[in-house]
XYZ file of C-alpha atoms in Angstrom:
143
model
C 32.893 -25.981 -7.816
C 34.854 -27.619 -10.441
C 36.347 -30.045 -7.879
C 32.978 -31.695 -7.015
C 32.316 -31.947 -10.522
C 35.643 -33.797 -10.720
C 34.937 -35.735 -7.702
C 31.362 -36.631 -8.846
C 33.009 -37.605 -11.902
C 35.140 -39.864 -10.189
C 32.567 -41.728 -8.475
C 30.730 -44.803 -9.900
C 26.823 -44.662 -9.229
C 25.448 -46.720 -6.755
C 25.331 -50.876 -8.080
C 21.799 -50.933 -5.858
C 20.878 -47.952 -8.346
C 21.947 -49.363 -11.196
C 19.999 -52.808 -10.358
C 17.010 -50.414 -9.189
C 16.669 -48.610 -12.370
C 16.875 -52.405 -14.225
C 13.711 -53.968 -11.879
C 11.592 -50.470 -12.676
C 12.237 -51.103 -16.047
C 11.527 -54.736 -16.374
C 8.399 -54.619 -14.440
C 6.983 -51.565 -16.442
C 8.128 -53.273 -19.858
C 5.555 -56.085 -18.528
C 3.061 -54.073 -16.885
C 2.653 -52.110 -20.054
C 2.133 -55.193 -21.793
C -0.213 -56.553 -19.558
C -2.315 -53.309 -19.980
C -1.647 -53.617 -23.764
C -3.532 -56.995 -24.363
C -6.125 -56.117 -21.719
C -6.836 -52.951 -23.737
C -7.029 -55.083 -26.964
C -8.787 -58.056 -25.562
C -11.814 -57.351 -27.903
C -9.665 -56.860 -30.700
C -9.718 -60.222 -33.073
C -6.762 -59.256 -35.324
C -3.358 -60.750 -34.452
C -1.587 -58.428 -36.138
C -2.635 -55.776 -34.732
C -2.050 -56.670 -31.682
C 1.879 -57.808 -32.022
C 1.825 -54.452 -33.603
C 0.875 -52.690 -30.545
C 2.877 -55.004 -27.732
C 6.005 -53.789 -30.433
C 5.515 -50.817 -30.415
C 4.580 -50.246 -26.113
C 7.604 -51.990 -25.892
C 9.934 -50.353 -27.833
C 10.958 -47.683 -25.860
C 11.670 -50.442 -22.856
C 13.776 -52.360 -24.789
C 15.627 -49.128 -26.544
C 16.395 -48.482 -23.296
C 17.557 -52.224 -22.218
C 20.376 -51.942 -24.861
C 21.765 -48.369 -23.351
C 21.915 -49.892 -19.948
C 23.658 -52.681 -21.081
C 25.874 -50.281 -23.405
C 26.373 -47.889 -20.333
C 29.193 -49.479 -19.044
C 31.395 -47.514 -20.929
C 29.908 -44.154 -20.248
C 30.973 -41.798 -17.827
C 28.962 -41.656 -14.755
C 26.781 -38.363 -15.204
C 25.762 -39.952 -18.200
C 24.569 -43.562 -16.648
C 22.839 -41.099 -13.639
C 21.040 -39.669 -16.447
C 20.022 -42.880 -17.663
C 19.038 -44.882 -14.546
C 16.684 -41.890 -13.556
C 15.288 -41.646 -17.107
C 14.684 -45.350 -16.862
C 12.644 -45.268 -13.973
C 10.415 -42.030 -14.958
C 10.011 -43.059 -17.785
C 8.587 -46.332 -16.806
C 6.492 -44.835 -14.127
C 5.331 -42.186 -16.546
C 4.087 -44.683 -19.093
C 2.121 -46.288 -16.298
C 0.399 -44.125 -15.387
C -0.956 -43.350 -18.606
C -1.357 -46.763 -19.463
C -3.396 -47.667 -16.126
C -5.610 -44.751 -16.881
C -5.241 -42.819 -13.821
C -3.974 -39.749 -16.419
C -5.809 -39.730 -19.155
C -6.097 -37.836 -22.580
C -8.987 -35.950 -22.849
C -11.737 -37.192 -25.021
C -9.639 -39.740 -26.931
C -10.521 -43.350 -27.520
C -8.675 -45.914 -25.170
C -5.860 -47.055 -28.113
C -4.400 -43.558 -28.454
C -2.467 -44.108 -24.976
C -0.849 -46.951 -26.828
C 0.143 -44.879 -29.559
C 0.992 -41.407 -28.287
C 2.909 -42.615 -25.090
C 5.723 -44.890 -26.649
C 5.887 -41.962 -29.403
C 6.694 -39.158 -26.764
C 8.830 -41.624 -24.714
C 11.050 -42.157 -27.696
C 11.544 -38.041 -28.164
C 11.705 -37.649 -24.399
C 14.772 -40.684 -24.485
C 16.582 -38.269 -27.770
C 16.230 -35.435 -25.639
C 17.337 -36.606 -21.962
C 20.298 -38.564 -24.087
C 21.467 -35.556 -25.982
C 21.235 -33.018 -23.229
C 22.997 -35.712 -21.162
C 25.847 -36.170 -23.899
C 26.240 -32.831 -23.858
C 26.484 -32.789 -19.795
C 28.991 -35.671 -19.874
C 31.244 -33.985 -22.722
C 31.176 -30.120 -21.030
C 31.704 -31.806 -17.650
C 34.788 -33.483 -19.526
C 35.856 -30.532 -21.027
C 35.871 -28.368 -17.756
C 37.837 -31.092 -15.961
C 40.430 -31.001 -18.965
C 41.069 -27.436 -18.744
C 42.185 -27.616 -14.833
C-alpha cells in the first residue's frame, strides 16, 4: 500500500484537470454574480450591492489565489483543491439558482449563508488536506 501512495505521490495531476477545475471556477465566480445583481435588481442602494457581489465572490477568488499558489504543493494536496474548486462552485449554484433552497428564508440569505459556509468548508477541506499531504509525506519518509 505504501508504494501507491508513493507512486501517486509521484505523479502530477492531470493539466486537462487542472484547466477543468479553473473554467468551473471562473464560470461559477460569474454565474454567481449574475444571480447576485438579478437577486438585487430592486435594490436602489449601491453599496449594498458591491457589498454583496464582494462578498459571493470571495470565496471564488480565495480560491483563485490557492490555484495559482498550488504550484508548489504536493499533488494530493492540488487533487484536493481542483475537486474542492469545482464542488464548491457547483454547490453554490445550486443554491444560488434556487433549485435548493432554505426553508422559509427571504431570497438574500442565500447570498449571505452560502459564501459563509463555503469559506469554513475551504478551512476544512484545506486543513484535512494539509494534514493528508504531510502524513502521506511522513509515511513515504519512514520507508
Amino acid at each position: 500500500m505504501v508504494t501507491k501512495l508513493t507512486a501517486m505521490e509521484k505523479t502530477s495531476p492531470p493539466s486537462l484537470f487542472r484547466l477543468t477545475a479553473l473554467i468551473v471556477l471562473s464560470v461559477g465566480a460569474v454565474w454567481s454574480l449574475s444571480l447576485t445583481l438579478q437577486a438585487g435588481r430592486n435594490n436602489d442602494s449601491i453599496l449594498l450591492k458591491i457589498l454583496f457581489m464582494v462578498w459571493v465572490l470571495s470565496p471564488y477568488l480565495m480560491q483563485l489565489a490557492a490555484f495559482m499558489l498550488s504550484t508548489h504543493w504536493k499533488n494530493l494536496r492540488r487533487i484536493i483543491l481542483y475537486l474542492q474548486m469545482i464542488f464548491l462552485s457547483f454547490g453554490s449554484l445550486l443554491f444560488y439558482s434556487g433549485i435548493i433552497n432554505l426553508p422559509n428564508s427571504k431570497p438574500a440569505a442565500v447570498f449571505l449563508f452560502v459564501p459563509l459556509i463555503s469559506w469554513f468548508l475551504i478551512a476544512i477541506i484545506q486543513t484535512i488536506a494539509i494534514f493528508l499531504s504531510r502524513m502521506l509525506t511522513r509515511m513515504k519518509d519512514n520507508i
